[in-house]
Amino acid sequence: MLNSANTAERIAPSSTLRVQTCQQVARRSLSDCFAYAPVRHFGRGEQLFAEGDAKSHVYRVEAGSALMSCILKDGRRQVVGFAFPGDYISLVSAPLHAFEARTIAAAQVRCIPISSMRRWASEDLSVADDLHEAISKEFAQLQAHFLTIGRLGANGRVATFLLALAERCCDKDLGPAEVQLTMLRSDIADFLCLSVETVSRALTELKDAKIITLKGTHLVTVIDHKALTQLTYAEYTSRAKNMCPAAGT
Amino acid sequence: MLNSANTAERIAPSSTLRVQTCQQVARRSLSDCFAYAPVRHFGRGEQLFAEGDAKSHVYRVEAGSALMSCILKDGRRQVVGFAFPGDYISLVSAPLHAFEARTIAAAQVRCIPISSMRRWASEDLSVADDLHEAISKEFAQLQAHFLTIGRLGANGRVATFLLALAERCCDKDLGPAEVQLTMLRSDIADFLCLSVETVSRALTELKDAKIITLKGTHLVTVIDHKALTQLTYAEYTSRAKNMCPAAGT
DNA sequence: CGCTCTGTTGACCGCCCTCAAAACCCGTGG
DNA sequence: CCACGGGTTTTGAGGGCGGTCAACAGAGCG
């Protein structure tokens, strides 16, 4: 996934002629657009942008992880999504950011101006298609997450979350999947629209049912993948792989 | 809103030269793309497409209203959105429809092949921008709906729904807004992730609180707009005008 | 070692779902 | 015009799930 950027960098020098903001590269995909963007390094807990900021850039997480959230008028926090390597943030068009983005682990992020992305999409059909598809994928993810929140109980929500994490962050197929929970329980709770206590209870319940095991508080091992799946609306969540339902806005 | 189509039709004949699928028109916006699409007439309760159908067209509702829904594995139905005149259905890119669309009142609908839309977007930057924006708006709507479902109780959800309908379907500012509830209580319930009984109770509670009145079962008058708003996350729902969070997929 | 932040467990209560029955609406046919 | 019948809506009673409050247990760190 990071390789595409590297190839673009290797190809570019020979084909550099026109001078605009940066070199003329072969941009066949959305990720190619980030090839020349400098990598910014963030420590844990640093803010990429705040809720209400004017939206100027599109971000791509290269390493580490981030969290998007907003504060509701009743003071509660809504976590709108997590972003892991390869994920985009702020693809959706809007004048202002509706959410803040903040790293939950040391991270490397590239960003490009929205105007550039817009121009590149207009110059290259495959970039435009890629963009359309990326947004559509996020739409489907948000839709799936919506079902999860609207229809599933606490256990089902947590199960869905764990499966999404496993799907997203694990080397697949090496026995029982180990999932590192980078985020706090409160992050999970605010994401799943549950209280911290309920998240905790759900995890221990899944543990007692021998569906998962807990090593420490931040390492989950999925024992019974099938049982976990049956707690979820897998038909829809698998249709929309990855998580990060709201790289948008 | 319907006028843009008419203007396009009036302009077209003089500038017709290139022959493709249809005439070369000035397409400055997404709605212009539908100018030459024939209007299809549907009776109440007819299906536009089924869940699982291959996705081939993008739809635009010209008159009447429709409802998108899917059946979950536990047999329950999830209503994913309503579409009213001016709304698009199926903008989001995906090989299959994840939902069925069905009219809830006699309706007139235009549709164009996805390939055409894609081509026109590639030919005209403003169409591409319009498309991007339309999807982004739906994304924001879905996000707002997500908050509604995840965080609000029954009264707040119904209040949000009524306000969205009022915003969407009423001539504004002529006194207390009258909202016609075209859909059944069960449609509202499946949309708001509530039981029919709870929707009914919420409505009578709002009535008892003198926030709305009910004339018959399908006509609501908003008395106390402010009180209704305070039950909702207006900051987010107003940011995403209209409803129909899932013209997508 | 003790402090603080995080996570877990328990008790209690309120909201919404479920089940059940009554009321209402509306088209049909007598 | 009215009676009937099916679908829809409303209202009521009871129970379960998750929120809230509170106390405790662990983890990380100075």
XYZ file of C-alpha atoms (C1' of nucleotides) in Angstrom:
558
model
C 0.000 0.000 0.000
C 2.854 2.346 0.748
C 4.608 0.930 -2.291
C 2.492 2.815 -4.748
C 3.904 6.031 -3.379
C 7.412 4.726 -3.749
C 6.907 3.716 -7.346
C 5.551 7.144 -8.135
C 8.660 8.685 -6.661
C 10.872 6.436 -8.702
C 9.017 7.111 -11.924
C 8.718 10.839 -11.548
C 12.215 12.294 -12.142
C 12.390 11.162 -15.752
C 9.034 12.615 -16.691
C 9.339 15.981 -14.994
C 8.720 18.846 -17.347
C 5.762 20.998 -16.524
C 6.177 23.052 -13.395
C 3.150 23.743 -11.262
C 3.023 23.230 -7.554
C 5.032 20.102 -7.834
C 6.296 17.721 -10.444
C 4.137 16.159 -13.091
C 3.803 12.557 -12.071
C 1.907 9.612 -13.377
C -1.089 9.711 -11.053
C -3.189 6.708 -11.664
C -4.763 6.514 -8.256
C -5.700 8.621 -5.303
C -2.714 7.450 -3.309
C -0.380 8.552 -6.093
C -1.513 12.096 -5.399
C 0.269 11.943 -2.071
C 3.564 10.785 -3.506
C 5.292 14.130 -3.244
C 3.587 15.388 -0.129
C 6.055 15.632 2.751
C 5.527 13.277 5.677
C 4.591 15.032 8.884
C 5.394 13.337 12.171
C 3.026 13.482 15.097
C 3.378 12.334 18.664
C 0.607 10.545 20.487
C -2.411 12.704 21.204
C -1.539 15.536 18.860
C -4.236 17.265 16.890
C -4.244 17.257 13.082
C -7.035 19.784 12.893
C -9.841 21.034 15.088
C -13.586 20.910 14.781
C -14.676 24.039 12.970
C -11.367 24.665 11.211
C -11.587 25.672 7.591
C -11.043 22.580 5.520
C -8.013 22.988 3.324
C -6.281 19.630 2.991
C -6.887 15.955 2.504
C -4.888 13.678 4.758
C -3.507 10.204 4.369
C -2.257 8.210 7.327
C 1.028 6.480 6.512
C 1.752 5.042 9.939
C 0.239 5.092 13.389
C -3.417 5.808 13.998
C -5.786 8.671 14.552
C -9.279 9.313 15.801
C -11.958 11.700 14.589
C -14.437 13.091 17.080
C -16.769 15.924 17.850
C -18.347 17.316 20.979
C -22.125 17.327 21.129
C -24.123 20.119 22.652
C -24.872 18.028 25.714
C -21.158 17.736 26.356
C -20.779 14.146 25.267
C -18.137 13.214 22.773
C -18.865 11.285 19.608
C -15.991 9.376 18.107
C -16.752 9.316 14.432
C -14.044 7.011 13.222
C -10.535 5.694 13.500
C -7.915 6.074 10.819
C -5.141 3.552 10.266
C -2.317 3.385 7.741
C -3.703 3.744 4.241
C -6.836 5.570 5.359
C -7.779 9.006 4.127
C -9.149 11.759 6.300
C -11.350 14.572 5.131
C -12.158 13.330 1.646
C -15.631 14.696 1.853
C -16.302 18.163 0.516
C -17.381 20.833 3.003
C -16.202 24.310 3.950
C -15.439 23.415 7.564
C -14.241 20.378 9.425
C -17.152 18.970 11.379
C -14.771 16.932 13.532
C -11.359 17.153 15.040
C -8.682 14.621 14.180
C -6.141 13.570 16.746
C -3.530 10.854 16.815
C -3.959 8.034 19.297
C -0.463 6.737 18.626
C 2.642 8.310 17.149
C 1.791 8.757 13.502
C 3.090 9.785 10.125
C 0.697 11.674 7.923
C 0.840 13.186 4.470
C -1.527 15.851 3.312
C -2.285 17.649 0.080
C -4.355 20.762 -0.583
C -7.923 20.117 -1.607
C -7.449 22.302 -4.646
C -4.656 20.036 -5.841
C -6.736 16.929 -5.399
C -9.566 18.569 -7.272
C -7.267 19.562 -10.126
C -5.664 16.145 -10.386
C -9.051 14.503 -10.399
C -10.069 16.723 -13.297
C -6.889 15.937 -15.202
C -6.962 12.195 -14.750
C -10.147 10.190 -14.968
C -8.752 7.294 -12.990
C -7.987 9.604 -10.082
C -11.530 10.944 -10.205
C -12.883 7.395 -10.245
C -10.642 6.441 -7.396
C -11.875 9.391 -5.402
C -15.489 8.567 -6.112
C -14.863 5.010 -5.079
C -13.023 5.956 -1.921
C -15.887 8.150 -0.802
C -18.389 5.488 -1.727
C -16.502 2.981 0.355
C -16.601 5.266 3.326
C -20.266 5.778 2.735
C -20.819 2.051 2.878
C -18.741 1.821 6.030
C -20.737 4.537 7.694
C -23.907 2.781 6.615
C -22.706 -0.447 8.167
C -21.699 1.322 11.344
C -25.109 2.897 11.402
C -26.747 -0.516 11.358
C -24.423 -1.641 14.104
C -25.367 1.246 16.364
C -29.016 1.301 15.473
C -29.804 -2.366 15.720
C -27.255 -4.265 17.758
C -26.926 -4.542 21.513
C -23.731 -3.907 23.428
C -22.167 -7.296 22.710
C -22.935 -7.102 19.031
C -21.432 -3.652 18.769
C -18.253 -4.629 20.512
C -18.040 -7.802 18.436
C -18.393 -5.768 15.257
C -15.710 -3.430 16.445
C -13.296 -6.221 17.242
C -13.878 -7.922 13.905
C -13.329 -4.662 12.065
C -10.094 -4.110 13.939
C -8.974 -7.665 13.308
C -9.797 -7.336 9.643
C -8.028 -4.045 9.433
C -4.909 -4.389 11.507
C -3.942 -8.025 11.653
C -1.789 -10.262 9.580
C -4.536 -12.585 8.553
C -4.623 -16.311 8.836
C -1.942 -16.886 11.370
C -4.050 -18.742 13.827
C -6.264 -16.884 16.254
C -6.099 -13.181 15.413
C -4.531 -10.887 17.960
C -5.977 -7.414 18.064
C -4.115 -4.547 19.637
C -6.519 -2.049 21.157
C -4.567 1.137 20.705
C -7.425 3.289 21.900
C -8.896 3.686 25.357
C -12.125 2.057 26.485
C -13.682 5.486 26.462
C -12.741 5.909 22.800
C -14.453 2.647 21.972
C -17.446 3.619 24.061
C -17.819 7.001 22.390
C -17.478 5.317 19.023
C -20.072 2.643 19.713
C -22.462 4.961 21.559
C -22.123 3.025 24.790
C -20.856 3.807 28.257
C -17.375 2.757 29.281
C -18.842 0.356 31.781
C -20.933 -1.359 29.170
C -17.950 -1.796 26.872
C -16.028 -3.309 29.707
C -18.880 -5.636 30.595
C -19.279 -6.706 26.985
C -15.603 -7.586 26.741
C -15.658 -9.690 29.880
C -18.844 -11.334 28.717
C -17.196 -12.292 25.438
C -14.245 -13.539 27.439
C -16.443 -15.624 29.749
C -18.136 -17.089 26.683
C -14.676 -18.164 25.491
C -15.040 -16.167 22.292
C -12.053 -13.985 23.016
C -9.267 -13.795 25.561
C -7.801 -10.705 27.143
C -4.066 -10.417 27.701
C -3.660 -7.314 29.758
C -6.168 -4.649 28.901
C -5.101 -3.783 25.399
C -4.535 -7.096 23.686
C -7.474 -9.174 22.524
C -7.213 -12.590 20.954
C -10.116 -13.767 18.886
C -10.700 -17.423 19.709
C -14.044 -18.157 18.150
C -14.183 -16.051 15.049
C -17.452 -17.596 13.955
C -19.278 -16.949 17.191
C -18.078 -13.374 17.103
C -19.346 -12.983 13.574
C -22.759 -14.323 14.470
C -23.205 -11.475 16.906
C -22.875 -8.961 14.072
C -24.450 -7.916 10.805
C -21.493 -9.399 8.995
C -23.285 -9.237 5.635
C -23.041 -5.491 5.701
C -19.849 -4.822 7.578
C -17.856 -7.152 5.369
C -19.272 -5.465 2.314
C -17.547 -2.361 3.578
C -14.127 -3.543 4.672
C -11.926 -1.405 6.839
C -13.293 0.863 9.424
C -13.088 4.598 9.689
C -16.628 5.309 8.614
C -15.984 8.987 8.699
C -12.772 9.850 7.057
C -15.285 12.367 5.835
C -15.922 15.909 6.879
C -35.546 22.783 -9.213
C -37.466 21.136 -11.980
C -36.799 24.211 -14.060
C -33.200 23.383 -14.725
C -34.357 20.364 -16.668
C -36.752 22.461 -18.660
C -34.163 25.040 -19.572
C -31.828 22.346 -20.759
C -34.541 21.016 -22.997
C -35.159 24.424 -24.412
C -31.528 25.140 -25.045
C -30.603 21.831 -26.546
C -32.107 21.745 -30.053
C -29.959 24.592 -31.360
C -26.686 23.151 -30.149
C -27.199 19.576 -31.275
C -24.415 18.301 -33.457
C -22.438 15.461 -32.000
C -24.384 12.245 -31.830
C -23.729 9.844 -29.003
C -26.379 8.338 -26.848
C -28.229 11.596 -26.735
C -27.745 15.209 -27.626
C -24.840 17.337 -26.577
C -26.245 19.714 -24.013
C -24.751 22.294 -21.762
C -24.440 20.261 -18.590
C -23.322 22.523 -15.839
C -24.786 20.563 -12.978
C -25.734 17.099 -11.969
C -29.412 17.765 -12.512
C -28.717 18.860 -16.081
C -27.575 15.315 -16.759
C -31.151 14.151 -16.329
C -32.603 16.635 -18.783
C -33.084 14.150 -21.595
C -33.874 11.120 -19.504
C -37.478 10.057 -19.999
C -39.780 10.382 -17.011
C -41.011 7.066 -15.697
C -44.312 6.990 -13.815
C -44.789 4.773 -10.793
C -47.840 3.977 -8.733
C -47.734 3.847 -4.980
C -45.728 0.947 -3.587
C -43.936 0.026 -6.786
C -40.334 -1.040 -6.718
C -37.621 0.918 -8.530
C -35.023 -1.748 -7.938
C -34.432 -4.601 -5.533
C -31.781 -5.251 -2.944
C -29.010 -7.168 -4.663
C -29.784 -5.971 -8.175
C -26.835 -4.994 -10.291
C -26.477 -1.253 -10.098
C -26.805 0.268 -13.512
C -28.542 3.625 -13.190
C -28.687 6.758 -11.107
C -32.171 7.978 -10.272
C -33.648 11.366 -9.649
C -37.064 11.803 -8.108
C -39.074 14.450 -9.946
C -42.336 14.074 -8.064
C -43.773 11.873 -5.347
C -41.620 10.078 -2.828
C -39.757 6.851 -2.341
C -38.191 4.831 0.408
C -34.974 2.825 0.515
C -34.760 -0.203 2.750
C -33.065 -3.494 3.335
C -33.920 -6.634 5.262
C -31.530 -7.643 8.004
C -30.608 -11.212 8.746
C -32.810 -11.237 11.829
C -35.790 -10.416 9.633
C -36.146 -6.811 10.677
C -36.334 -4.114 8.066
C -34.078 -1.098 8.044
C -35.374 1.941 6.248
C -32.280 3.704 5.053
C -33.787 6.863 3.729
C -36.611 8.674 2.036
C -36.341 10.384 -1.316
C -38.391 13.434 -2.267
C -38.496 15.561 -5.396
C -35.003 16.699 -6.272
C -33.288 13.850 -4.456
C -30.953 11.422 -6.134
C -30.926 7.720 -5.526
C -27.951 5.439 -5.974
C -25.251 8.066 -6.438
C -22.765 5.979 -4.565
C -20.529 3.656 -6.505
C -20.937 -0.079 -5.912
C -21.524 -3.146 -8.091
C -24.816 -4.075 -6.424
C -27.666 -2.235 -4.799
C -27.485 -2.794 -1.071
C -31.085 -1.639 -0.699
C -34.347 -1.753 -2.492
C -36.110 1.433 -3.504
C -39.892 1.598 -3.532
C -42.317 4.446 -3.966
C -44.502 5.403 -1.015
C -46.648 7.671 -3.161
C -47.258 7.882 -6.870
C -43.997 9.166 -8.262
C -42.199 10.381 -11.350
C -38.600 9.364 -11.676
C -35.871 9.905 -14.216
C -32.828 7.742 -14.467
C -29.596 7.747 -16.413
C -26.993 5.007 -16.854
C -24.068 5.192 -14.481
C -21.693 5.068 -17.433
C -23.257 8.244 -18.823
C -22.945 10.051 -15.556
C -19.353 8.985 -15.297
C -18.605 10.198 -18.801
C -20.313 13.520 -18.322
C -18.471 14.064 -15.084
C -15.206 13.460 -16.891
C -16.137 15.877 -19.659
C -17.317 18.685 -17.474
C -15.551 19.664 -14.303
C -18.572 21.378 -12.831
C -20.594 18.191 -13.148
C -17.838 16.294 -11.392
C -17.773 18.873 -8.619
C -21.514 18.744 -8.334
C -21.388 14.991 -8.037
C -18.702 15.141 -5.392
C -20.712 17.685 -3.499
C -23.949 15.746 -3.770
C -22.309 12.658 -2.329
C -20.641 14.714 0.362
C -23.967 16.171 1.336
C -25.455 12.737 1.668
C -22.503 11.715 3.699
C -23.140 14.592 6.069
C -26.806 13.657 6.242
C -26.001 10.079 7.078
C -23.577 11.295 9.713
C -26.268 13.467 11.255
C -28.746 10.624 11.167
C -26.158 8.460 12.811
C -25.890 10.900 15.700
C -29.651 10.992 15.950
C -29.934 7.239 16.237
C -26.891 6.737 18.376
C -27.448 9.431 20.933
C -31.041 10.573 21.071
C -34.012 8.962 22.780
C -37.321 8.272 21.101
C -38.671 11.823 21.384
C -35.471 13.357 20.060
C -35.434 11.000 17.104
C -39.022 11.709 16.174
C -38.441 15.436 16.653
C -35.455 15.289 14.319
C -37.505 13.423 11.795
C -40.349 15.922 11.896
C -37.994 18.869 11.562
C -36.257 17.262 8.622
C -39.595 16.650 6.938
C -40.741 20.189 7.654
C -37.498 21.570 6.306
C -37.743 19.409 3.262
C -41.351 19.417 2.235
C -42.950 22.608 3.458
C -43.352 26.075 2.121
C -41.382 27.797 4.806
C -42.461 30.691 6.896
C -46.161 30.563 6.481
C -47.029 30.287 10.072
C -46.844 26.950 11.843
C -45.482 24.393 9.438
C -47.747 21.569 8.381
C -46.038 18.284 7.696
C -47.684 15.589 5.676
C -46.585 12.149 6.832
C -46.785 10.220 3.603
C -45.227 7.144 5.124
C -46.617 4.683 7.638
C -45.679 4.678 11.289
C -43.813 1.469 10.638
C -41.719 3.202 7.981
C -40.778 5.906 10.467
C -40.068 3.294 13.107
C -37.800 1.269 10.832
C -36.043 4.465 9.827
C -35.468 5.657 13.375
C -34.640 2.227 14.773
C -37.628 2.250 17.079
C -40.757 0.156 17.452
C -44.016 1.389 15.973
C -45.446 1.721 19.452
C -42.617 3.936 20.591
C -43.024 6.211 17.576
C -46.701 6.500 18.327
C -46.051 7.241 21.977
C -43.458 9.871 21.098
C -45.919 11.625 18.813
C -48.642 11.753 21.425
C -46.114 12.918 23.995
C -45.099 15.794 21.730
C -48.768 16.528 21.237
C -49.484 16.525 24.978
C -46.529 18.873 25.445
C -48.213 21.232 22.961
C -45.209 21.107 20.662
C -47.158 19.675 17.766
C -50.757 18.911 16.926
C -52.079 15.916 15.062
C -54.867 16.322 12.545
C -55.877 12.817 11.634
C -52.954 10.427 11.646
C -50.956 11.783 8.761
C -50.897 15.525 9.208
C -48.649 17.105 11.812
C -48.535 20.793 12.610
C -45.430 22.106 14.294
C -46.530 24.551 16.971
C -43.392 25.122 18.957
C -40.566 24.931 16.492
C -38.001 25.959 19.070
C -38.963 23.317 21.606
C -38.825 20.706 18.878
C -35.375 21.875 17.861
C -34.088 21.674 21.402
C -34.848 17.978 21.444
C -32.436 17.427 18.569
C -28.820 17.858 17.588
C -29.831 20.727 15.360
C -26.227 21.865 14.922
C -25.545 18.792 12.869
C -28.814 18.070 11.178
C -29.132 21.620 9.870
C -25.630 21.437 8.532
C -26.923 18.660 6.335
C -30.207 19.944 5.002
C -32.664 17.587 3.406
C -33.050 14.054 4.463
C -32.446 10.895 2.573
C -29.168 9.940 4.192
C -28.801 7.025 1.900
C -29.494 7.923 -1.612
C -26.334 5.847 -1.623
C -25.751 2.270 -2.597
C 5.541 4.025 48.038
C 1.657 6.654 46.882
C -0.779 9.252 43.353
C -3.491 9.417 39.245
C -5.517 7.630 35.337
C -7.760 3.646 33.522
C -10.456 -0.352 33.764
C -13.697 -3.556 36.223
C -17.595 -4.936 39.001
C -21.956 -4.244 41.451
C -26.652 -2.125 42.567
C -30.347 0.426 41.014
C -33.364 2.752 37.864
C -35.376 4.456 33.537
C -36.290 3.911 28.728
C -37.793 1.255 25.140
C -39.147 -3.390 23.378
C -42.596 -6.966 23.529
C -47.039 -8.699 23.900
C -51.899 -7.775 24.046
C -56.074 -5.389 23.285
C -58.754 -1.592 22.067
C -59.688 2.382 18.904
C -59.524 4.340 14.543
C -59.474 4.840 9.483
C -61.129 3.719 5.049
C -62.690 1.187 1.227
C -66.128 -2.262 -0.057
C -70.518 -4.072 -0.526
C -75.099 -4.508 0.986
C -76.462 5.544 3.802
C -74.735 2.321 6.875
C -72.514 -2.056 8.325
C -68.599 -4.747 7.915
C -63.658 -6.005 7.777
C -58.762 -5.461 7.300
C -55.037 -2.671 8.062
C -53.175 0.879 10.830
C -52.611 3.402 15.034
C -53.006 4.055 19.837
C -52.835 2.711 24.649
C -51.610 -0.291 28.497
C -48.797 -3.714 31.397
C -44.565 -6.037 32.175
C -39.727 -7.078 31.596
C -34.846 -6.629 29.912
C -30.894 -4.005 28.573
C -27.925 -0.417 29.242
C -27.047 4.177 31.701
C -25.686 6.137 36.052
C -23.523 6.248 40.392
C -20.273 4.286 43.406
C -16.594 1.512 44.978
C -12.717 -1.172 44.001
C -8.689 -3.043 41.358
C -4.637 -2.306 38.211
C -1.284 0.046 35.684
C 2.023 3.563 34.956
C 5.016 6.934 36.904
C 7.401 10.152 39.795
